[in-house]
């Protein structure tokens, strides 16, 4: 009886933790949309999984020397055998923007699979009227394993004017994370192509996800819609 009660207690506590994280996730999405200078929301769904992502940038001083970046995402696989790859993450980074193209700062990240980690990140940003490139290398300390890990994120977007406020769109986001800088842990490549009208983007989505030391690859092809909010 004690064993059954203990297992039930663990299940309840685990469920409560997941519920709290989900509530925090939606609170961050809503609150950042209200106060942030820039917020991007994306919903993508395909044959393999469904994703929801929120990204926001909020300056904390008039000169925009310092800013808070918040990333929140949730991915849910459709097939039962892939439930182990379901993932939720929330990351907040405080950046010092010492030039228009380079920023540095610490962050706190929670992932439903890996737990909490502290990070230090560099952000390199190049942007023109039709092209943008963001490169973010990071060093992360994982609380669970006590590993010091390396991570790299690359974001690329290209637009081509069509008519009035319509543009053709091609974007990609690439992530790779390595335990102790030498053992593969997690990678993904997200490709988006379609149309952009004012602050709304939509079209085809292709996600390629890799998990583990000997990477297991999951692929999902579908559609996406992305909305950008700019508070001036």
CSV table of N, CA and C in Angstrom, one decimal, residues 94-154:
chain,number,residue,atom,x,y,z
A,94,UNK,N,19.1,38.0,-20.6
A,94,UNK,CA,19.4,39.4,-20.5
A,94,UNK,C,20.6,39.8,-21.3
A,95,UNK,N,20.4,40.6,-22.3
A,95,UNK,CA,21.5,40.9,-23.3
A,95,UNK,C,22.0,42.3,-23.0
A,96,UNK,N,23.3,42.5,-23.1
A,96,UNK,CA,23.9,43.8,-23.2
A,96,UNK,C,24.3,44.0,-24.7
A,97,UNK,N,23.6,45.0,-25.3
A,97,UNK,CA,23.8,45.2,-26.7
A,97,UNK,C,24.9,46.3,-26.9
A,98,UNK,N,26.1,45.9,-26.9
A,98,UNK,CA,27.2,46.9,-27.0
A,98,UNK,C,27.5,47.3,-28.4
A,99,UNK,N,26.8,46.8,-29.4
A,99,UNK,CA,26.8,47.4,-30.7
A,99,UNK,C,25.5,46.9,-31.4
A,100,UNK,N,25.2,47.4,-32.6
A,100,UNK,CA,24.0,47.1,-33.3
A,100,UNK,C,24.0,45.6,-33.8
A,101,UNK,N,25.2,45.0,-33.9
A,101,UNK,CA,25.3,43.7,-34.4
A,101,UNK,C,25.7,42.6,-33.4
A,102,UNK,N,26.2,43.0,-32.2
A,102,UNK,CA,26.8,42.1,-31.2
A,102,UNK,C,26.2,42.3,-29.9
A,103,UNK,N,25.7,41.2,-29.2
A,103,UNK,CA,25.2,41.3,-27.9
A,103,UNK,C,25.7,40.1,-27.1
A,104,UNK,N,25.8,40.2,-25.7
A,104,UNK,CA,26.2,39.2,-24.9
A,104,UNK,C,25.4,39.2,-23.6
A,105,UNK,N,25.1,38.0,-23.0
A,105,UNK,CA,24.4,38.0,-21.8
A,105,UNK,C,24.1,36.6,-21.2
A,106,UNK,N,23.7,36.5,-20.0
A,106,UNK,CA,23.3,35.3,-19.3
A,106,UNK,C,21.9,34.9,-19.5
A,107,UNK,N,21.6,33.6,-19.4
A,107,UNK,CA,20.2,33.2,-19.5
A,107,UNK,C,19.9,32.0,-18.6
A,108,UNK,N,18.6,31.9,-18.3
A,108,UNK,CA,18.1,30.7,-17.6
A,108,UNK,C,17.1,30.0,-18.5
A,109,UNK,N,17.3,28.7,-18.6
A,109,UNK,CA,16.5,27.9,-19.5
A,109,UNK,C,15.9,26.7,-18.8
A,110,UNK,N,14.6,26.4,-19.0
A,110,UNK,CA,14.0,25.2,-18.6
A,110,UNK,C,13.5,24.4,-19.7
A,111,UNK,N,13.8,23.1,-19.7
A,111,UNK,CA,13.4,22.2,-20.8
A,111,UNK,C,12.7,21.0,-20.1
A,112,UNK,N,11.6,20.6,-20.6
A,112,UNK,CA,10.8,19.5,-19.9
A,112,UNK,C,11.6,18.2,-19.9
A,113,UNK,N,12.6,18.0,-20.8
A,113,UNK,CA,13.3,16.8,-20.9
A,113,UNK,C,14.6,16.9,-20.1
A,114,UNK,N,15.4,18.0,-20.3
A,114,UNK,CA,16.7,18.1,-19.7
A,114,UNK,C,16.7,18.9,-18.4
A,115,UNK,N,15.6,19.6,-18.0
A,115,UNK,CA,15.6,20.3,-16.8
A,115,UNK,C,16.1,21.7,-16.9
A,116,UNK,N,16.7,22.3,-15.8
A,116,UNK,CA,17.2,23.6,-15.8
A,116,UNK,C,18.6,23.7,-16.2
A,117,UNK,N,19.0,24.8,-16.9
A,117,UNK,CA,20.4,25.1,-17.2
A,117,UNK,C,20.6,26.6,-17.2
A,118,UNK,N,21.9,27.0,-16.8
A,118,UNK,CA,22.3,28.4,-16.9
A,118,UNK,C,23.2,28.5,-18.1
A,119,UNK,N,23.1,29.6,-18.8
A,119,UNK,CA,23.9,29.8,-20.0
A,119,UNK,C,24.5,31.2,-20.1
A,120,UNK,N,25.5,31.3,-21.0
A,120,UNK,CA,26.0,32.6,-21.4
A,120,UNK,C,26.1,32.5,-22.9
A,121,UNK,N,25.5,33.6,-23.6
A,121,UNK,CA,25.4,33.5,-25.0
A,121,UNK,C,25.9,34.8,-25.7
A,122,UNK,N,26.5,34.6,-26.9
A,122,UNK,CA,26.8,35.7,-27.8
A,122,UNK,C,25.8,35.8,-28.9
A,123,UNK,N,25.4,37.0,-29.3
A,123,UNK,CA,24.4,37.1,-30.4
A,123,UNK,C,25.0,38.0,-31.5
A,124,UNK,N,25.2,37.4,-32.7
A,124,UNK,CA,25.6,38.2,-33.8
A,124,UNK,C,24.4,38.4,-34.8
A,125,UNK,N,24.2,39.6,-35.2
A,125,UNK,CA,23.0,39.9,-36.0
A,125,UNK,C,23.4,40.8,-37.2
A,126,UNK,N,23.0,40.3,-38.4
A,126,UNK,CA,23.2,41.1,-39.6
A,126,UNK,C,21.8,41.2,-40.3
A,127,UNK,N,21.4,42.4,-40.6
A,127,UNK,CA,20.1,42.6,-41.2
A,127,UNK,C,20.1,43.7,-42.2
A,128,UNK,N,19.5,43.3,-43.4
A,128,UNK,CA,19.2,44.3,-44.4
A,128,UNK,C,17.7,44.3,-44.7
A,129,UNK,N,17.3,45.0,-45.8
A,129,UNK,CA,15.9,45.1,-46.1
A,129,UNK,C,15.3,43.8,-46.4
A,130,UNK,N,16.1,42.9,-47.1
A,130,UNK,CA,15.5,41.6,-47.5
A,130,UNK,C,16.2,40.4,-46.9
A,131,UNK,N,17.2,40.6,-46.1
A,131,UNK,CA,18.0,39.5,-45.6
A,131,UNK,C,18.3,39.7,-44.1
A,132,UNK,N,18.2,38.6,-43.3
A,132,UNK,CA,18.7,38.7,-41.9
A,132,UNK,C,19.4,37.4,-41.5
A,133,UNK,N,20.4,37.6,-40.7
A,133,UNK,CA,21.2,36.4,-40.2
A,133,UNK,C,21.4,36.6,-38.7
A,134,UNK,N,21.1,35.6,-37.9
A,134,UNK,CA,21.4,35.6,-36.5
A,134,UNK,C,22.2,34.4,-36.2
A,135,UNK,N,23.3,34.6,-35.4
A,135,UNK,CA,24.1,33.4,-35.0
A,135,UNK,C,24.3,33.6,-33.5
A,136,UNK,N,23.9,32.5,-32.7
A,136,UNK,CA,24.0,32.5,-31.3
A,136,UNK,C,24.7,31.3,-30.8
A,137,UNK,N,26.0,31.4,-30.5
A,137,UNK,CA,26.8,30.4,-29.8
A,137,UNK,C,26.6,30.5,-28.3
A,138,UNK,N,26.5,29.4,-27.6
A,138,UNK,CA,26.2,29.5,-26.1
A,138,UNK,C,27.0,28.4,-25.4
A,139,UNK,N,27.4,28.7,-24.2
A,139,UNK,CA,27.9,27.7,-23.2
A,139,UNK,C,26.9,27.5,-22.1
A,140,UNK,N,26.5,26.2,-21.9
A,140,UNK,CA,25.4,25.9,-20.9
A,140,UNK,C,25.9,25.0,-19.8
A,141,UNK,N,25.4,25.2,-18.6
A,141,UNK,CA,25.6,24.3,-17.5
A,141,UNK,C,24.3,23.7,-17.1
A,142,UNK,N,24.3,22.3,-17.3
A,142,UNK,CA,23.0,21.6,-17.0
A,142,UNK,C,23.0,21.2,-15.5
A,143,UNK,N,21.9,21.5,-14.8
A,143,UNK,CA,21.8,21.2,-13.4
A,143,UNK,C,21.7,19.7,-13.2
A,144,UNK,N,21.0,18.9,-14.0
A,144,UNK,CA,20.9,17.5,-13.8
A,144,UNK,C,22.2,16.7,-13.9
A,145,UNK,N,22.9,16.9,-15.0
A,145,UNK,CA,24.1,16.2,-15.3
A,145,UNK,C,25.4,16.9,-14.8
A,146,UNK,N,25.3,18.2,-14.5
A,146,UNK,CA,26.5,19.0,-14.2
A,146,UNK,C,27.5,19.1,-15.3
A,147,UNK,N,27.0,18.8,-16.5
A,147,UNK,CA,27.8,19.0,-17.7
A,147,UNK,C,28.0,20.4,-18.1
A,148,UNK,N,29.1,20.8,-18.8
A,148,UNK,CA,29.3,22.0,-19.4
A,148,UNK,C,29.1,21.7,-20.9
A,149,UNK,N,28.1,22.3,-21.5
A,149,UNK,CA,27.7,21.9,-22.9
A,149,UNK,C,27.9,23.1,-23.9
A,150,UNK,N,28.0,22.8,-25.2
A,150,UNK,CA,28.0,23.8,-26.2
A,150,UNK,C,26.8,23.7,-27.1
A,151,UNK,N,26.4,24.9,-27.5
A,151,UNK,CA,25.2,25.0,-28.4
A,151,UNK,C,25.4,26.1,-29.4
A,152,UNK,N,24.8,25.9,-30.6
A,152,UNK,CA,24.8,26.9,-31.6
A,152,UNK,C,23.5,26.9,-32.3
A,153,UNK,N,23.0,28.2,-32.4
A,153,UNK,CA,21.7,28.4,-33.1
A,153,UNK,C,22.0,29.4,-34.3
A,154,UNK,N,21.4,29.1,-35.4
A,154,UNK,CA,21.6,29.9,-36.6
A,154,UNK,C,20.2,30.2,-37.2
